[in-house]
mmCIF file of C-alpha atoms in Angstrom:
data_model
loop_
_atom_site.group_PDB
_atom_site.id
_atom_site.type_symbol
_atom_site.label_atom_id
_atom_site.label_comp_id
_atom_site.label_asym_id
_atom_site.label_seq_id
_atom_site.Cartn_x
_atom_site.Cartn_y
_atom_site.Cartn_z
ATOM 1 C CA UNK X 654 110.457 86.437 102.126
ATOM 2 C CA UNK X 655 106.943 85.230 101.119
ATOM 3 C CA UNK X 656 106.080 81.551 101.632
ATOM 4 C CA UNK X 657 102.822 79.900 101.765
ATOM 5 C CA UNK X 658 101.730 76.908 103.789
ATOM 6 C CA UNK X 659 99.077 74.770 102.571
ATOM 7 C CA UNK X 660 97.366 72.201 105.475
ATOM 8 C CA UNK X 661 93.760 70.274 105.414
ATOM 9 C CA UNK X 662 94.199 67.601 103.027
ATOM 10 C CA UNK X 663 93.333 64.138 103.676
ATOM 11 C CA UNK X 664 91.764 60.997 103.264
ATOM 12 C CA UNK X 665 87.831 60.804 102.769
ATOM 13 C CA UNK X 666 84.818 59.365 100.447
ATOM 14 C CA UNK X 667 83.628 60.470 97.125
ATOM 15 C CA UNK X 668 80.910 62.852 97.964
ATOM 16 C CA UNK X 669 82.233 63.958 101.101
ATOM 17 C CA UNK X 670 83.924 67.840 101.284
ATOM 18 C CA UNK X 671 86.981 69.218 102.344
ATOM 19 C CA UNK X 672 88.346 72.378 102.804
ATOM 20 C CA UNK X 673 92.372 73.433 102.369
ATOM 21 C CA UNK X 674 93.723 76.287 103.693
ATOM 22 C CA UNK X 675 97.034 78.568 102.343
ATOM 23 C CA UNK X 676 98.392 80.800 104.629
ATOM 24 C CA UNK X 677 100.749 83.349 102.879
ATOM 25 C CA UNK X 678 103.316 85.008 105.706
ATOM 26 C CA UNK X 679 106.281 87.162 104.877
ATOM 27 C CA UNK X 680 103.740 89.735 103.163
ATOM 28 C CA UNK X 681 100.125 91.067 103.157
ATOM 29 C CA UNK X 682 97.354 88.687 101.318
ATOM 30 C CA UNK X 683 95.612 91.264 100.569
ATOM 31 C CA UNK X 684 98.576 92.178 97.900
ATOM 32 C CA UNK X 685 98.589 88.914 96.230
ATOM 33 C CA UNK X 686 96.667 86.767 93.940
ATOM 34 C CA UNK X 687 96.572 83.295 94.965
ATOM 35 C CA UNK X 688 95.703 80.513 92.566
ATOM 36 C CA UNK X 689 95.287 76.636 92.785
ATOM 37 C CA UNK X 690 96.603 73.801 91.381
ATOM 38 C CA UNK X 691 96.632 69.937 91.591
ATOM 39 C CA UNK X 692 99.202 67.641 90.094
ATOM 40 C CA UNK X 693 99.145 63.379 90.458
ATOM 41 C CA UNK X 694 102.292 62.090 89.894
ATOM 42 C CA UNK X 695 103.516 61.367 86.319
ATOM 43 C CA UNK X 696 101.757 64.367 85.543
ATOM 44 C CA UNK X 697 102.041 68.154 84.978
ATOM 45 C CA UNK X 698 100.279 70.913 87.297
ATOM 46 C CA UNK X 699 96.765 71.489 86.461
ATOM 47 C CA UNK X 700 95.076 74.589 87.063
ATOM 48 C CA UNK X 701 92.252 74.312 89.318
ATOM 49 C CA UNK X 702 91.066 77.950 90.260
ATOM 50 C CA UNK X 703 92.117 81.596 90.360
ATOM 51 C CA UNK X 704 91.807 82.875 93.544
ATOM 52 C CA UNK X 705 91.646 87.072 92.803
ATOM 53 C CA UNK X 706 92.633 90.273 94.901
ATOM 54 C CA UNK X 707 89.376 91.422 96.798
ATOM 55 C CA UNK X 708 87.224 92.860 94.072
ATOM 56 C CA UNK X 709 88.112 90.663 90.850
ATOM 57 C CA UNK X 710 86.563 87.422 89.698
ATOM 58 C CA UNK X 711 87.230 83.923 90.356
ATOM 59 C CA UNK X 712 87.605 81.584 87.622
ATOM 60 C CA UNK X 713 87.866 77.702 87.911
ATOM 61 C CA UNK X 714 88.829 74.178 85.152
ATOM 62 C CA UNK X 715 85.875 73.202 84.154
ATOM 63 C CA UNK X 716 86.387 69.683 85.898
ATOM 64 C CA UNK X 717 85.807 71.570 89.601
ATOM 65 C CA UNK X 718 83.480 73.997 88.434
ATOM 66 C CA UNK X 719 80.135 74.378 90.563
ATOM 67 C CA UNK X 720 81.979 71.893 93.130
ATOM 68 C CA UNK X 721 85.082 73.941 94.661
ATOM 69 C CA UNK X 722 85.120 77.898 95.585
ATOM 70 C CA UNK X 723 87.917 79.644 96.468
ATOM 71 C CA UNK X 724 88.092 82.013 99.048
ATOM 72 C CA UNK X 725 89.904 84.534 101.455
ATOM 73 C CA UNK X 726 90.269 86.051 104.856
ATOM 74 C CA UNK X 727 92.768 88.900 104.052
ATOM 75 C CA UNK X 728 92.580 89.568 108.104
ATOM 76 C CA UNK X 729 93.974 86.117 108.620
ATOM 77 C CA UNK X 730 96.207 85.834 105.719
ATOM 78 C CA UNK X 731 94.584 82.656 104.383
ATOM 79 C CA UNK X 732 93.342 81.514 101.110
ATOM 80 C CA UNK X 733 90.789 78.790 101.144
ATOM 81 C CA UNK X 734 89.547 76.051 98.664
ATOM 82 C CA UNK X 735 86.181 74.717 99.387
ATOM 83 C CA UNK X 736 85.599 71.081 97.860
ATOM 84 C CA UNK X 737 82.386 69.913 97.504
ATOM 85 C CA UNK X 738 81.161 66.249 95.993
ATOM 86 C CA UNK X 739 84.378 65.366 95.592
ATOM 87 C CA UNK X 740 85.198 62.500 93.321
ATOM 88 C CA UNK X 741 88.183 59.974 92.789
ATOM 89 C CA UNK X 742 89.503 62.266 89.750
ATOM 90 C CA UNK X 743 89.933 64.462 92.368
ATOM 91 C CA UNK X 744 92.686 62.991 93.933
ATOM 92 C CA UNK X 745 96.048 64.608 94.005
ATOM 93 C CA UNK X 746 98.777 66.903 95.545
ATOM 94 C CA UNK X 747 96.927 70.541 95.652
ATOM 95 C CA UNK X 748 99.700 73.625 95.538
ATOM 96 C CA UNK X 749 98.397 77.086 96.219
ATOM 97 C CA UNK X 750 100.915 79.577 94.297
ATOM 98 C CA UNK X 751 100.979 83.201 94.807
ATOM 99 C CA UNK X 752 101.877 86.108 92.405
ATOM 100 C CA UNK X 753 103.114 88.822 93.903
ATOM 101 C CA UNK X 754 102.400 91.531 91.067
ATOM 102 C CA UNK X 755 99.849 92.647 88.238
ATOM 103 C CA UNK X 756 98.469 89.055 87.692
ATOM 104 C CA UNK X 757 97.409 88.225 83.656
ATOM 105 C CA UNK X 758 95.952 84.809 82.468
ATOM 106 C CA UNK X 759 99.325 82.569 81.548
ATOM 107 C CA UNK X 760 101.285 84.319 84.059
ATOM 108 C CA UNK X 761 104.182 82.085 86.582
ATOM 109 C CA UNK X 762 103.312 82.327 90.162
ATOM 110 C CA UNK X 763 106.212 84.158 92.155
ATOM 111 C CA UNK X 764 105.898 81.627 95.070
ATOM 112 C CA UNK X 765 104.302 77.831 95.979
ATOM 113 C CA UNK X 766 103.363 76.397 98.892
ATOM 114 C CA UNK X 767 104.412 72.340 99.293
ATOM 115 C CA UNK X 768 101.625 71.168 98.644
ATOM 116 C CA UNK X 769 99.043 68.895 100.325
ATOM 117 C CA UNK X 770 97.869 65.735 99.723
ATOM 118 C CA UNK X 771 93.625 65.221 99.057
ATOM 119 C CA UNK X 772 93.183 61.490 98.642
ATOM 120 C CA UNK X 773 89.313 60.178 97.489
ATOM 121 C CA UNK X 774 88.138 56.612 97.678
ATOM 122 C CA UNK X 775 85.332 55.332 95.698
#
């Protein structure tokens, strides 16, 4: 039973930074990939930034790049995304989604956290 838990979002100012946190339980992080994504409403789920095993390569949309890094802390079972300069764009629900197997570029995630809210005001 894998579930992930996403927690930091919040209200702040373009410019400012914020950092969200996905903590994967019911298995080892260390297994999984872990990618992000941000949807507003009326909208589909946009990818925002592959979050590889230890030893691959992170990738992010070209609309975060050079402002948000993913990260990971296998020994605490948490996946971070770093947000820097943030920008009123920016705003939406952020979902970290897990795959629990070989992971290849178009593949479903396996499992998604709820999602947390990252509001920016301008």
């Amino acid at each position: 039973q894998v579930q992930l838990v996403e927690s930091g979002g919040g209200l702040v100012q373009a410019g400012d930074s914020l950092r969200l946190s996905c903590v994967v339980s019911g298995g080892s992080l260390s297994r999984f990939v872990v990618d992000w994504f941000r949807q507003t409403p009326g909208n589909e789920r946009e990818f925002v930034g592959h979050g590889p095993r230890t030893g691959g390569f992170p990738d992010y949309a070209q609309s975060v790049k050079g402002r948000f890094t993913i990260s990971r802390d296998n020994a605490k079972n948490t996946v971070y995304l770093q947000m820097n300069s943030l920008k009123p764009e920016d705003t939406a629900v952020y979902y970290c989604a897990a795959f629990g197997g070989n992971w290849y570029r178009g593949l479903a995630p396996d499992y998604w956290g709820q999602g947390t809210q990252v509001t920016v005001s301008s």
